[in-house]
Short mmCIF file of C-alpha atoms in Angstrom, two decimals:
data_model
loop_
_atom_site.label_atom_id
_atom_site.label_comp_id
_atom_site.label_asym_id
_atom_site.label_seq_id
_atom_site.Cartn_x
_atom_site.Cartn_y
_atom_site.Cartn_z
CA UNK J 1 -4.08 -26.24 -4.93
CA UNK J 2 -4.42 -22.50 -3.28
CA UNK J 3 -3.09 -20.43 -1.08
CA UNK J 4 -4.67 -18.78 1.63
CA UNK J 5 -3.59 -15.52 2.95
CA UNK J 6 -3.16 -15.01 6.54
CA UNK J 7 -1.67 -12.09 6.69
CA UNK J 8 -0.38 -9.00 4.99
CA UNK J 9 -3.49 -7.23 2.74
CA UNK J 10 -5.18 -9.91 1.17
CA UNK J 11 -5.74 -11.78 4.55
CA UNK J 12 -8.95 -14.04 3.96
CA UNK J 13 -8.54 -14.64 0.49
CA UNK J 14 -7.67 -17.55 -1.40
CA UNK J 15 -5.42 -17.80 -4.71
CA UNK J 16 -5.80 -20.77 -6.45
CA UNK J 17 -2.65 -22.22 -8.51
CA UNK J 18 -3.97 -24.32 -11.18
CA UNK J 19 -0.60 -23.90 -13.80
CA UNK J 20 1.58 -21.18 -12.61
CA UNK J 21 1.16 -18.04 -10.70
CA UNK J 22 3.57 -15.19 -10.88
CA UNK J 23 3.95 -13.51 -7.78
CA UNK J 24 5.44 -9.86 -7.26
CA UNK J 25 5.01 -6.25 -7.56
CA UNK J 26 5.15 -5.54 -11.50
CA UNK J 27 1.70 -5.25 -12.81
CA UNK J 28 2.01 -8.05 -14.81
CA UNK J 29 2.08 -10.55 -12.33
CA UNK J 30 -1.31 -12.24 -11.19
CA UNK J 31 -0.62 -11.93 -7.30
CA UNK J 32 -0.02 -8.33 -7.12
CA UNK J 33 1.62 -7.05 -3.74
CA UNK J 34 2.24 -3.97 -3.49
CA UNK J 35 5.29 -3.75 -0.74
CA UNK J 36 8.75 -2.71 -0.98
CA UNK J 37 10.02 -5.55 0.33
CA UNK J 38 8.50 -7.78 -3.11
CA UNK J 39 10.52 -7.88 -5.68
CA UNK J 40 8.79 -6.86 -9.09
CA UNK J 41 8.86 -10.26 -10.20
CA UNK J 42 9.17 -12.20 -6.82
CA UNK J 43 8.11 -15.72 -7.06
CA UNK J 44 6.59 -18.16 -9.51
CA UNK J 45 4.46 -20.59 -7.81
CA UNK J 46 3.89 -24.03 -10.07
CA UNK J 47 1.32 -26.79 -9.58
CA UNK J 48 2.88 -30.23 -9.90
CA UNK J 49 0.35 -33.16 -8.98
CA UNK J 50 -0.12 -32.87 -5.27
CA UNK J 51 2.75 -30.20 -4.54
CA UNK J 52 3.42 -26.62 -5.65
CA UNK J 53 6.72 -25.81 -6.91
CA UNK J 54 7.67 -22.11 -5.46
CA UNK J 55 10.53 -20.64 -7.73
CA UNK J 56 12.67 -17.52 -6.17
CA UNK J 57 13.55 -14.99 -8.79
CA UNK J 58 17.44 -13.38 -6.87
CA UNK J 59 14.63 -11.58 -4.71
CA UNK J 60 16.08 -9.37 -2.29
CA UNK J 61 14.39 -9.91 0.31
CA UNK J 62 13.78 -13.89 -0.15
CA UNK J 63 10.92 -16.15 -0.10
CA UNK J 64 10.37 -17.80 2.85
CA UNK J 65 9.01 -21.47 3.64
CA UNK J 66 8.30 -22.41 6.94
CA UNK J 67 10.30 -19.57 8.09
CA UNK J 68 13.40 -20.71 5.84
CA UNK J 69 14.68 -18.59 3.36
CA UNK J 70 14.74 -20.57 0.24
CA UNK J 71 17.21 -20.65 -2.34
CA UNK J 72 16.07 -21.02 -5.82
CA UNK J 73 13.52 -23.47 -5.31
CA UNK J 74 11.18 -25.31 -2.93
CA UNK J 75 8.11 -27.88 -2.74
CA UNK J 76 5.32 -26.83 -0.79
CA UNK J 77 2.75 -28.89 0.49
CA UNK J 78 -0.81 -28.71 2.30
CA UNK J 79 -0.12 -26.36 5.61
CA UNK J 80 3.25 -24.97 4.63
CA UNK J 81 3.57 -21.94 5.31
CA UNK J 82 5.10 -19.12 2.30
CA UNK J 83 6.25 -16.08 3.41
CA UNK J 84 7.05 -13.29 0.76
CA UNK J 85 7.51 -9.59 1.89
CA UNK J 86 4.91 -8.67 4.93
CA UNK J 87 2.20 -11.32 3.53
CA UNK J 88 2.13 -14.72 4.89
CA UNK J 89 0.28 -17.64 2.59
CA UNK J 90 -1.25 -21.43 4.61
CA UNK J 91 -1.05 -24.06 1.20
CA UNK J 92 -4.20 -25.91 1.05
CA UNK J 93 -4.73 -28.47 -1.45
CA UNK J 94 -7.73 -26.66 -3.17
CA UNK J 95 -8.97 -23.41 -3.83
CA UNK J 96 -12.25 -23.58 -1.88
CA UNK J 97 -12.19 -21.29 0.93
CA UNK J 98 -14.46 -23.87 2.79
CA UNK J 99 -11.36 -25.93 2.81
CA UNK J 100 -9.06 -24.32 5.46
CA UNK J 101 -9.27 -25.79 9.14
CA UNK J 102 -8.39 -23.95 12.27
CA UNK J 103 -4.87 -25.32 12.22
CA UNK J 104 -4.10 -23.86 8.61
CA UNK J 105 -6.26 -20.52 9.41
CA UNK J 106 -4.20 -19.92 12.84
CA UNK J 107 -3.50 -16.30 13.31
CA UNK J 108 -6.80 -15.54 11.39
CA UNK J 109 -9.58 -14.05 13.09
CA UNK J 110 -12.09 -16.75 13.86
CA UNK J 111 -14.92 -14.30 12.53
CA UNK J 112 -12.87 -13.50 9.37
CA UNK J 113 -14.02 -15.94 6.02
CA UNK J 114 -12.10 -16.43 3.13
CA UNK J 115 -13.41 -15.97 -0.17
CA UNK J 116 -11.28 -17.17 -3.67
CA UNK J 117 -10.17 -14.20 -5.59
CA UNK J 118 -7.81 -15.68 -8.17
CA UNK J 119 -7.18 -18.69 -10.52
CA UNK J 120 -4.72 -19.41 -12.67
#
């Protein structure tokens, strides 16, 4: 599974989640963002068969599924939408770039491509 980024600074790039991928500001975590509004350890994202598993840490500022505010924990699926400070990430249920439509890229430049950047 992977999520692409449709907004916020790495819009047009693809994470994939193969295990588990920490999400926040610390530099320890393997999605880095750097915004006030992340927490330094923000998120843990989990893949569980066909799902990922998205884990708030007491953030703040939340993590946000389909424009919910989560508490604790939620299941995402292909073309949920995660928001978490300014960035904005489309689920897809691989890490190929080649694999997000229109639908999932909406928002997205049509000339923009997305490249992966990350697996875990």
């Amino acid at each position: 599974m992977g999520l692409g980024a449709i907004s916020g600074p790495y819009t047009g790039r693809v994470f994939a989640v193969g295990g588990e991928l920490t999400v926040g500001r610390a530099a320890t975590c393997e999605l880095r963002l750097d915004d006030p509004k992340v927490s330094r350890q923000h998120a843990t994202l989990q893949a569980v068969d066909s799902v990922l598993l998205v884990y708030d840490h007491a953030s703040l500022n939340g993590t946000w599924v389909n424009d919910a505010r989560i508490v604790g924990s939620a299941v995402l699926r292909r073309g949920d939408r995660l928001r978490i400070g300014g960035s904005v990430f489309v689920v897809t249920d691989s890490d190929d770039p080649s694999g997000l439509d229109a639908e999932l890229a909406e928002g997205v430049d049509e000339h923009e491509h997305f490249e992966t950047v990350v697996g875990a």
